[in-house]
């Protein structure tokens, strides 16, 4: 397998996390995100959306971090823990895949403004991030994981940009249940840190 | 089953479409979207994200159109056509679920500006919609359906706001393969129209 990867990308980190938790080997192909290699013709030929990550596994090439999480869990998770094979579990988890690729990306955008000076509306992004973290905090008040009572790809999809919210100027102090969940994720077997997401 | 529904919502229409194609009966609970019933306390208690649709099936309550499509296909599609049960197919389809709930929502936003006078950036939304329709047009140049050579929930997830793009002032004439795909979707068994998406 080959992952088109950028070390500082939370979307790529999601994949590296699940790969490591599933004890899978994968070649990392570094994409020069800062210099916009992901908008080059060569990269756009692999993913016309011009986004990282991409996963290649044999003849299969997949874009979109959430789609890649589904693929890896379905293909390589013999335990069935990460994306259980029943309709209700899949539906419940898929809600949070949408959130991880959707509302939580407000926090990713805020981080891009802060660390790479992207010309985006920081106030709007931070407000959007606070909205979703408030919802997650209430949701996690009486459960340890986002769904099913155990870790799933829902948690993986939502973790990176939540854990790095501070880099976008978003204070998680008002969300103690989110903070506790972040610590739980960090203590999962196979957890790996990244810059901005230190080991516990 | 009960669907919290708004007739003019493309996100709700996705669900009505798949329900009808699977020949499933479902109670429709109309949500007064124009008067923001989806932001009321009663509705937020059902879905704190304040979005339509919601599907209830027995004790299960799901938010997010894409999550609901996964649930319905996995639970009720005996043919396995709509969301086949192998990792590669699921990954391929999930890419477009992200697109349907992501980039294509630019077209949904443009439509909200045009028909409900939402205070959003119309130029930016239209530009985002054109970006994704250009990609879809190239993708569909040599294939009839988004993935797997047959209709799947990828097509259902991407169809409504593409078919209604004109209501957001987005001209699809430059995208003939997208237009041909729209016509193919409209000719699927069980297709139902909605205002803005006439029968073929």
CSV table of C-alpha atoms in Angstrom, one decimal, chain B residues 10-198:
chain,number,residue,atom,x,y,z
B,10,UNK,CA,-32.4,17.8,-2.0
B,11,UNK,CA,-30.9,16.1,1.1
B,12,UNK,CA,-34.3,14.7,2.1
B,13,UNK,CA,-35.1,13.9,-1.6
B,14,UNK,CA,-32.0,11.6,-1.6
B,15,UNK,CA,-33.7,9.5,1.0
B,16,UNK,CA,-37.1,9.6,-0.6
B,17,UNK,CA,-35.5,8.5,-3.8
B,18,UNK,CA,-33.7,5.5,-2.3
B,19,UNK,CA,-36.7,4.5,-0.2
B,20,UNK,CA,-38.9,4.5,-3.4
B,21,UNK,CA,-36.3,2.6,-5.4
B,22,UNK,CA,-36.1,0.0,-2.6
B,23,UNK,CA,-39.9,-0.1,-2.5
B,24,UNK,CA,-39.9,0.8,1.2
B,25,UNK,CA,-42.8,2.5,3.0
B,26,UNK,CA,-41.9,5.4,5.3
B,27,UNK,CA,-43.9,8.0,7.1
B,28,UNK,CA,-43.0,11.5,6.1
B,29,UNK,CA,-42.9,14.0,8.9
B,30,UNK,CA,-42.8,17.5,7.3
B,31,UNK,CA,-40.4,20.0,8.9
B,32,UNK,CA,-41.1,23.7,8.3
B,33,UNK,CA,-37.6,24.5,7.0
B,34,UNK,CA,-38.6,27.9,5.7
B,35,UNK,CA,-39.6,29.0,9.2
B,36,UNK,CA,-36.6,27.3,10.7
B,37,UNK,CA,-38.3,24.5,12.6
B,38,UNK,CA,-35.0,22.6,12.2
B,39,UNK,CA,-33.4,25.1,14.6
B,40,UNK,CA,-36.2,24.8,17.2
B,41,UNK,CA,-35.4,23.2,20.6
B,42,UNK,CA,-37.7,20.3,19.9
B,43,UNK,CA,-35.9,19.5,16.6
B,44,UNK,CA,-32.4,20.1,18.1
B,45,UNK,CA,-33.3,17.5,20.7
B,46,UNK,CA,-33.6,15.0,17.9
B,47,UNK,CA,-30.6,16.3,15.9
B,48,UNK,CA,-28.3,18.8,17.6
B,49,UNK,CA,-26.8,19.7,14.2
B,50,UNK,CA,-30.1,21.2,13.3
B,51,UNK,CA,-30.2,19.7,9.9
B,52,UNK,CA,-32.6,17.7,7.8
B,53,UNK,CA,-33.2,14.8,7.2
B,54,UNK,CA,-33.5,12.5,10.2
B,55,UNK,CA,-34.5,8.9,9.8
B,56,UNK,CA,-36.1,6.9,12.6
B,57,UNK,CA,-36.4,3.1,12.2
B,58,UNK,CA,-37.5,1.5,15.4
B,59,UNK,CA,-35.2,2.6,18.2
B,60,UNK,CA,-32.6,3.9,15.7
B,61,UNK,CA,-32.4,7.6,14.9
B,62,UNK,CA,-29.9,8.7,12.3
B,63,UNK,CA,-28.9,12.2,11.1
B,64,UNK,CA,-27.0,13.0,7.9
B,65,UNK,CA,-28.3,12.0,4.5
B,66,UNK,CA,-25.2,10.0,3.5
B,67,UNK,CA,-25.3,8.0,6.8
B,68,UNK,CA,-29.0,7.3,6.1
B,69,UNK,CA,-28.2,6.1,2.6
B,70,UNK,CA,-25.6,3.7,3.9
B,71,UNK,CA,-28.0,2.4,6.6
B,72,UNK,CA,-31.0,1.9,4.2
B,73,UNK,CA,-28.9,0.2,1.5
B,74,UNK,CA,-27.1,-2.1,4.0
B,75,UNK,CA,-30.4,-3.0,5.8
B,76,UNK,CA,-33.0,-3.2,3.1
B,77,UNK,CA,-31.3,-3.7,-0.3
B,78,UNK,CA,-31.4,-7.5,-0.7
B,79,UNK,CA,-29.7,-7.2,-4.1
B,80,UNK,CA,-26.6,-5.6,-2.7
B,81,UNK,CA,-26.5,-3.3,-5.7
B,82,UNK,CA,-26.6,0.0,-3.9
B,83,UNK,CA,-23.8,-0.5,-1.4
B,84,UNK,CA,-22.0,-3.8,-2.2
B,85,UNK,CA,-20.5,-5.6,0.7
B,86,UNK,CA,-16.8,-5.5,-0.3
B,87,UNK,CA,-14.1,-3.1,0.9
B,88,UNK,CA,-13.1,-1.8,-2.5
B,89,UNK,CA,-16.7,-1.1,-3.6
B,90,UNK,CA,-17.5,0.5,-0.3
B,91,UNK,CA,-14.4,2.7,-0.4
B,92,UNK,CA,-15.2,3.8,-4.0
B,93,UNK,CA,-18.7,4.7,-3.2
B,94,UNK,CA,-17.8,6.4,0.0
B,95,UNK,CA,-15.6,8.9,-2.0
B,96,UNK,CA,-18.8,10.2,-3.6
B,97,UNK,CA,-20.8,10.2,-0.4
B,98,UNK,CA,-18.2,12.7,0.8
B,99,UNK,CA,-18.6,14.6,-2.5
B,100,UNK,CA,-22.4,14.6,-2.3
B,101,UNK,CA,-22.3,15.9,1.3
B,102,UNK,CA,-19.3,18.1,0.6
B,103,UNK,CA,-18.4,19.9,-2.6
B,104,UNK,CA,-21.8,19.5,-4.2
B,105,UNK,CA,-23.3,21.3,-1.3
B,106,UNK,CA,-21.9,24.4,-2.9
B,107,UNK,CA,-24.8,24.1,-5.4
B,108,UNK,CA,-27.2,23.6,-2.6
B,109,UNK,CA,-25.9,26.8,-1.0
B,110,UNK,CA,-26.3,28.7,-4.2
B,111,UNK,CA,-29.9,27.5,-4.5
B,112,UNK,CA,-30.6,28.7,-0.9
B,113,UNK,CA,-29.3,32.2,-1.9
B,114,UNK,CA,-31.5,32.2,-5.0
B,115,UNK,CA,-34.7,30.7,-3.7
B,116,UNK,CA,-34.7,31.6,0.0
B,117,UNK,CA,-32.4,34.7,0.0
B,118,UNK,CA,-29.8,33.2,2.3
B,119,UNK,CA,-27.0,35.7,3.1
B,120,UNK,CA,-24.2,33.5,1.6
B,121,UNK,CA,-21.5,34.2,-0.9
B,122,UNK,CA,-23.2,33.3,-4.2
B,123,UNK,CA,-20.1,33.8,-6.4
B,124,UNK,CA,-18.0,31.5,-4.2
B,125,UNK,CA,-20.7,28.9,-4.0
B,126,UNK,CA,-21.2,28.9,-7.8
B,127,UNK,CA,-17.5,28.7,-8.4
B,128,UNK,CA,-17.2,25.7,-6.0
B,129,UNK,CA,-20.1,24.0,-7.7
B,130,UNK,CA,-18.5,24.5,-11.2
B,131,UNK,CA,-15.3,23.0,-9.9
B,132,UNK,CA,-17.0,19.8,-8.8
B,133,UNK,CA,-19.2,19.5,-11.8
B,134,UNK,CA,-16.2,19.8,-14.1
B,135,UNK,CA,-14.6,16.9,-12.2
B,136,UNK,CA,-17.7,14.9,-12.4
B,137,UNK,CA,-18.0,15.6,-16.1
B,138,UNK,CA,-14.6,14.3,-16.8
B,139,UNK,CA,-15.2,11.3,-14.5
B,140,UNK,CA,-18.5,10.4,-16.3
B,141,UNK,CA,-17.0,10.8,-19.8
B,142,UNK,CA,-16.2,7.1,-20.1
B,143,UNK,CA,-18.6,5.6,-17.5
B,144,UNK,CA,-22.4,5.6,-17.1
B,145,UNK,CA,-22.4,5.7,-13.3
B,146,UNK,CA,-20.1,7.2,-10.7
B,147,UNK,CA,-18.7,3.8,-9.6
B,148,UNK,CA,-18.9,0.1,-10.3
B,149,UNK,CA,-20.6,0.4,-13.7
B,150,UNK,CA,-24.1,0.3,-12.1
B,151,UNK,CA,-26.2,2.6,-10.0
B,152,UNK,CA,-25.2,2.9,-6.3
B,153,UNK,CA,-25.8,5.2,-3.4
B,154,UNK,CA,-22.9,7.3,-4.8
B,155,UNK,CA,-25.2,8.3,-7.6
B,156,UNK,CA,-28.1,9.0,-5.3
B,157,UNK,CA,-26.0,11.1,-2.9
B,158,UNK,CA,-24.7,13.3,-5.8
B,159,UNK,CA,-27.9,13.5,-7.9
B,160,UNK,CA,-30.3,16.0,-6.3
B,161,UNK,CA,-28.2,19.1,-6.0
B,162,UNK,CA,-26.6,18.4,-9.3
B,163,UNK,CA,-30.0,18.1,-11.0
B,164,UNK,CA,-31.2,21.3,-9.3
B,165,UNK,CA,-28.0,23.3,-10.1
B,166,UNK,CA,-29.9,25.6,-12.4
B,167,UNK,CA,-32.0,26.8,-9.4
B,168,UNK,CA,-28.7,28.2,-8.0
B,169,UNK,CA,-27.9,29.9,-11.3
B,170,UNK,CA,-25.4,27.2,-12.3
B,171,UNK,CA,-25.5,26.3,-16.0
B,172,UNK,CA,-24.7,22.7,-16.6
B,173,UNK,CA,-24.4,23.1,-20.4
B,174,UNK,CA,-20.6,22.8,-20.2
B,175,UNK,CA,-21.0,19.4,-18.6
B,176,UNK,CA,-22.7,17.1,-21.2
B,177,UNK,CA,-21.7,13.9,-19.4
B,178,UNK,CA,-23.2,15.2,-16.2
B,179,UNK,CA,-26.4,16.0,-18.1
B,180,UNK,CA,-26.5,12.6,-19.6
B,181,UNK,CA,-26.0,11.0,-16.2
B,182,UNK,CA,-28.9,13.0,-14.8
B,183,UNK,CA,-31.1,11.6,-17.5
B,184,UNK,CA,-29.9,8.1,-16.7
B,185,UNK,CA,-30.8,8.5,-13.0
B,186,UNK,CA,-34.2,9.8,-14.0
B,187,UNK,CA,-34.9,6.6,-15.9
B,188,UNK,CA,-34.0,4.3,-13.1
B,189,UNK,CA,-36.9,2.0,-11.8
B,190,UNK,CA,-38.5,3.7,-8.9
B,191,UNK,CA,-37.4,7.2,-9.7
B,192,UNK,CA,-39.6,9.9,-8.3
B,193,UNK,CA,-39.4,13.6,-9.3
B,194,UNK,CA,-39.4,16.6,-7.0
B,195,UNK,CA,-40.1,20.3,-7.6
B,196,UNK,CA,-37.1,21.4,-9.7
B,197,UNK,CA,-36.3,17.8,-10.7
B,198,UNK,CA,-39.0,16.9,-13.3
